[in-house]
mmCIF file of C-alpha atoms and ligand atoms in Angstrom:
data_model
loop_
_atom_site.group_PDB
_atom_site.id
_atom_site.type_symbol
_atom_site.label_atom_id
_atom_site.label_comp_id
_atom_site.label_asym_id
_atom_site.label_seq_id
_atom_site.Cartn_x
_atom_site.Cartn_y
_atom_site.Cartn_z
ATOM 1 C CA UNK T 183 0.000 0.000 0.000
ATOM 2 C CA UNK T 184 1.463 3.360 -1.025
ATOM 3 C CA UNK T 185 0.480 6.787 -2.245
ATOM 4 C CA UNK T 186 2.298 7.554 -5.487
ATOM 5 C CA UNK T 187 3.088 11.015 -6.853
ATOM 6 C CA UNK T 188 3.601 11.221 -10.605
ATOM 7 C CA UNK T 189 5.662 14.061 -12.084
ATOM 8 C CA UNK T 190 4.712 14.909 -15.658
ATOM 9 C CA UNK T 191 6.428 17.185 -18.133
ATOM 10 C CA UNK T 192 4.022 20.065 -18.701
ATOM 11 C CA UNK T 193 4.631 20.417 -22.456
ATOM 12 C CA UNK T 194 4.200 16.713 -23.376
ATOM 13 C CA UNK T 195 2.308 15.166 -20.465
ATOM 14 C CA UNK T 196 4.993 12.435 -20.316
ATOM 15 C CA UNK T 197 5.690 10.932 -16.910
ATOM 16 C CA UNK T 198 9.209 12.023 -15.986
ATOM 17 C CA UNK T 199 9.431 10.650 -12.439
ATOM 18 C CA UNK T 200 7.505 9.173 -9.540
ATOM 19 C CA UNK T 201 7.708 8.839 -5.783
ATOM 20 C CA UNK T 202 5.679 6.596 -3.441
ATOM 21 C CA UNK T 203 5.171 7.579 0.196
ATOM 22 C CA UNK T 204 4.110 5.426 3.154
ATOM 23 C CA UNK T 205 3.954 5.787 6.943
ATOM 24 C CA UNK T 206 6.977 4.388 8.790
ATOM 25 C CA UNK T 207 8.764 4.137 12.128
ATOM 26 C CA UNK T 208 12.476 3.680 12.789
ATOM 27 C CA UNK T 209 14.491 2.304 15.685
ATOM 28 C CA UNK T 210 17.373 4.515 16.779
ATOM 29 C CA UNK T 211 20.074 3.797 19.338
ATOM 30 C CA UNK T 212 20.688 6.233 22.209
ATOM 31 C CA UNK T 213 23.744 7.577 20.366
ATOM 32 C CA UNK T 214 21.728 8.100 17.200
ATOM 33 C CA UNK T 215 19.011 9.930 19.138
ATOM 34 C CA UNK T 216 21.652 12.184 20.735
ATOM 35 C CA UNK T 217 22.893 13.071 17.250
ATOM 36 C CA UNK T 218 19.492 14.654 16.593
ATOM 37 C CA UNK T 219 19.129 16.189 20.087
ATOM 38 C CA UNK T 220 16.135 13.912 20.391
ATOM 39 C CA UNK T 221 14.995 13.622 23.993
ATOM 40 C CA UNK T 222 12.445 10.893 23.403
ATOM 41 C CA UNK T 223 11.895 7.981 25.812
ATOM 42 C CA UNK T 224 10.992 5.389 23.162
ATOM 43 C CA UNK T 225 13.271 3.496 20.811
ATOM 44 C CA UNK T 226 10.865 3.633 17.879
ATOM 45 C CA UNK T 227 10.318 7.046 16.305
ATOM 46 C CA UNK T 228 7.570 8.028 13.845
ATOM 47 C CA UNK T 229 8.677 8.653 10.278
ATOM 48 C CA UNK T 230 7.512 8.883 6.681
ATOM 49 C CA UNK T 231 9.118 6.622 4.112
ATOM 50 C CA UNK T 232 9.966 7.177 0.472
ATOM 51 C CA UNK T 233 9.141 3.636 -0.597
ATOM 52 C CA UNK T 234 9.876 4.206 -4.288
ATOM 53 C CA UNK T 235 11.701 7.004 -6.112
ATOM 54 C CA UNK T 236 12.737 7.034 -9.748
ATOM 55 C CA UNK T 237 13.389 9.437 -12.586
ATOM 56 C CA UNK T 238 12.940 8.115 -16.125
ATOM 57 C CA UNK T 239 16.280 7.695 -17.961
ATOM 58 C CA UNK T 240 15.696 10.282 -20.721
ATOM 59 C CA UNK T 241 14.563 12.842 -18.131
ATOM 60 C CA UNK T 242 17.665 12.244 -15.991
ATOM 61 C CA UNK T 243 19.615 13.380 -19.054
ATOM 62 C CA UNK T 244 17.278 16.187 -20.038
ATOM 63 C CA UNK T 245 17.019 17.844 -16.607
ATOM 64 C CA UNK T 246 19.173 17.533 -13.529
ATOM 65 C CA UNK T 247 17.727 17.820 -10.046
ATOM 66 C CA UNK T 248 14.368 16.023 -10.434
ATOM 67 C CA UNK T 249 15.285 13.371 -7.828
ATOM 68 C CA UNK T 250 16.406 16.067 -5.373
ATOM 69 C CA UNK T 251 13.239 18.062 -6.080
ATOM 70 C CA UNK T 252 11.093 15.040 -5.145
ATOM 71 C CA UNK T 253 12.974 14.712 -1.852
ATOM 72 C CA UNK T 254 12.432 18.402 -1.164
ATOM 73 C CA UNK T 255 8.723 17.924 -1.850
ATOM 74 C CA UNK T 256 8.595 14.907 0.482
ATOM 75 C CA UNK T 257 10.133 17.082 3.239
ATOM 76 C CA UNK T 258 7.380 19.689 2.699
ATOM 77 C CA UNK T 259 4.756 16.921 2.908
ATOM 78 C CA UNK T 260 6.285 15.638 6.172
ATOM 79 C CA UNK T 261 6.293 19.186 7.587
ATOM 80 C CA UNK T 262 2.627 19.623 6.591
ATOM 81 C CA UNK T 263 1.805 16.325 8.344
ATOM 82 C CA UNK T 264 3.495 17.626 11.486
ATOM 83 C CA UNK T 265 1.634 20.928 11.283
ATOM 84 C CA UNK T 266 -1.815 19.499 10.763
ATOM 85 C CA UNK T 267 -2.195 15.742 10.793
ATOM 86 C CA UNK T 268 0.330 13.515 12.596
ATOM 87 C CA UNK T 269 3.845 13.648 13.970
ATOM 88 C CA UNK T 270 6.800 12.333 12.003
ATOM 89 C CA UNK T 271 10.410 13.274 12.707
ATOM 90 C CA UNK T 272 12.292 11.572 9.883
ATOM 91 C CA UNK T 273 12.034 10.779 6.207
ATOM 92 C CA UNK T 274 13.365 7.279 5.602
ATOM 93 C CA UNK T 275 14.509 5.325 2.560
ATOM 94 C CA UNK T 276 15.850 1.870 1.860
ATOM 95 C CA UNK T 277 18.616 2.737 -0.610
ATOM 96 C CA UNK T 278 18.684 -0.057 -3.177
ATOM 97 C CA UNK T 279 22.394 -0.917 -3.313
ATOM 98 C CA UNK T 280 21.805 -4.234 -5.053
ATOM 99 C CA UNK T 281 21.313 -2.484 -8.387
ATOM 100 C CA UNK T 282 23.498 0.578 -7.853
ATOM 101 C CA UNK T 283 25.827 1.024 -4.868
ATOM 102 C CA UNK T 284 26.445 4.705 -5.642
ATOM 103 C CA UNK T 285 22.796 5.645 -5.033
ATOM 104 C CA UNK T 286 23.816 6.166 -1.380
ATOM 105 C CA UNK T 287 25.758 9.215 -2.595
ATOM 106 C CA UNK T 288 22.564 10.700 -4.060
ATOM 107 C CA UNK T 289 20.812 10.300 -0.706
ATOM 108 C CA UNK T 290 23.804 11.683 1.243
ATOM 109 C CA UNK T 291 23.797 14.766 -0.967
ATOM 110 C CA UNK T 292 20.126 15.181 -0.054
ATOM 111 C CA UNK T 293 20.749 15.057 3.695
ATOM 112 C CA UNK T 294 20.259 11.351 4.493
ATOM 113 C CA UNK T 295 22.501 9.339 6.809
ATOM 114 C CA UNK T 296 22.598 5.548 7.394
ATOM 115 C CA UNK T 297 20.612 4.055 10.292
ATOM 116 C CA UNK T 298 23.236 2.135 12.287
ATOM 117 C CA UNK T 299 20.660 0.382 14.413
ATOM 118 C CA UNK T 300 18.828 -1.005 11.375
ATOM 119 C CA UNK T 301 21.801 -1.895 9.177
ATOM 120 C CA UNK T 302 23.332 -4.554 11.379
ATOM 121 C CA UNK T 303 22.172 -7.398 9.170
ATOM 122 C CA UNK T 304 23.416 -8.203 5.686
ATOM 123 C CA UNK T 305 20.834 -6.603 3.437
ATOM 124 C CA UNK T 306 20.379 -5.612 -0.173
ATOM 125 C CA UNK T 307 19.342 -2.140 0.940
ATOM 126 C CA UNK T 308 20.786 0.469 3.284
ATOM 127 C CA UNK T 309 18.247 2.006 5.613
ATOM 128 C CA UNK T 310 18.767 5.794 5.772
ATOM 129 C CA UNK T 311 17.065 8.767 7.428
ATOM 130 C CA UNK T 312 16.765 12.526 7.018
ATOM 131 C CA UNK T 313 15.819 14.692 9.993
ATOM 132 C CA UNK T 314 13.128 17.160 8.964
ATOM 133 C CA UNK T 315 13.827 19.394 11.966
ATOM 134 C CA UNK T 316 16.529 21.957 11.184
ATOM 135 C CA UNK T 317 19.124 21.971 13.981
ATOM 136 C CA UNK T 318 20.791 25.244 15.048
HETATM 137 C C1 COA K 259 18.581 8.001 -7.992
HETATM 138 C C2 COA K 259 17.759 8.970 -8.842
HETATM 139 C C3 COA K 259 16.323 9.061 -8.305
HETATM 140 C C4 COA K 259 18.441 10.357 -8.775
HETATM 141 O O1 COA K 259 17.642 11.298 -9.508
HETATM 142 P P1 COA K 259 18.334 12.488 -10.337
HETATM 143 O O2 COA K 259 17.263 13.423 -10.794
HETATM 144 O O3 COA K 259 19.202 11.877 -11.370
HETATM 145 O O4 COA K 259 19.261 13.142 -9.204
HETATM 146 P P2 COA K 259 19.685 14.687 -9.032
HETATM 147 O O5 COA K 259 19.882 15.288 -10.390
HETATM 148 O O6 COA K 259 18.744 15.364 -8.124
HETATM 149 O O7 COA K 259 21.111 14.472 -8.319
HETATM 150 C C5 COA K 259 21.536 15.163 -7.166
HETATM 151 C C6 COA K 259 22.991 14.831 -6.931
HETATM 152 O O8 COA K 259 23.141 13.403 -6.705
HETATM 153 C C7 COA K 259 24.041 12.836 -7.657
HETATM 154 N N1 COA K 259 23.529 11.523 -8.050
HETATM 155 C C8 COA K 259 22.340 11.251 -8.634
HETATM 156 N N2 COA K 259 22.208 9.931 -8.835
HETATM 157 C C9 COA K 259 23.336 9.360 -8.370
HETATM 158 C C10 COA K 259 23.808 8.028 -8.313
HETATM 159 N N3 COA K 259 23.074 6.991 -8.773
HETATM 160 N N4 COA K 259 25.030 7.801 -7.772
HETATM 161 C C11 COA K 259 25.787 8.827 -7.294
HETATM 162 N N5 COA K 259 25.396 10.127 -7.327
HETATM 163 C C12 COA K 259 24.187 10.375 -7.873
HETATM 164 C C13 COA K 259 24.034 13.811 -8.832
HETATM 165 O O9 COA K 259 25.232 13.701 -9.571
HETATM 166 C C14 COA K 259 23.900 15.146 -8.133
HETATM 167 O O10 COA K 259 25.145 15.524 -7.606
HETATM 168 P P3 COA K 259 25.621 17.081 -7.625
HETATM 169 O O11 COA K 259 24.591 17.832 -6.801
HETATM 170 O O12 COA K 259 26.966 17.044 -6.960
HETATM 171 O O13 COA K 259 25.617 17.501 -9.045
HETATM 172 C C15 COA K 259 17.745 8.530 -10.331
HETATM 173 O O14 COA K 259 19.071 8.397 -10.778
HETATM 174 C C16 COA K 259 17.034 7.202 -10.577
HETATM 175 O O15 COA K 259 15.829 7.181 -10.798
HETATM 176 N N6 COA K 259 17.768 6.076 -10.530
HETATM 177 C C17 COA K 259 17.171 4.765 -10.781
HETATM 178 C C18 COA K 259 16.200 4.342 -9.688
HETATM 179 C C19 COA K 259 16.832 4.389 -8.336
HETATM 180 O O16 COA K 259 18.007 4.025 -8.150
HETATM 181 N N7 COA K 259 16.040 4.861 -7.359
HETATM 182 C C20 COA K 259 16.440 4.886 -5.970
HETATM 183 C C21 COA K 259 16.214 3.512 -5.389
HETATM 184 S S1 COA K 259 16.460 3.495 -3.664
#
């Protein structure tokens, strides 16, 4: 179950990219919580997950920044949820390293860091998070 956003090119109507969002929760260690100045008594913290994110090949060449734009939009959606609907502190992703290891770099450039607590098993994805609260 997911809610999918489609991004179409205005002039042609072609689908250039999509992103699917779902509710999530992540487990953080005490050290990880300290990193975010998160004084929260529970181990599991509410989050919103980007379950799918992709830009069509020709549009990756035609325009740069569509992937980053979708992440920016997801941050605005998470902020709107916090303002009006439900609390969520992080945006999460499972970076698919099976098909492309370097995709982690894309997420790092967009403010994501790996979740130590959730990456202790051998997996085909790297669980990552982005704090939507701007720290001073
Ligand atoms: C990953 C993906 C969504 C990135 O979208 P994009 O529109 O090409 O990314 P952006 O143009 O916003 O890139 C932002 C930065 O990340 C870098 N980057 C993008 N994709 C990267 C990759 N696969 N590996 C390393 N760096 C990457 C860009 O070079 C750019 O760096 P810069 O700011 O220093 O110039 C897109 O390449 C894609 O759809 N890939 C196939 C599907 C996929 O891997 N989805 C993620 C699964 S978890």
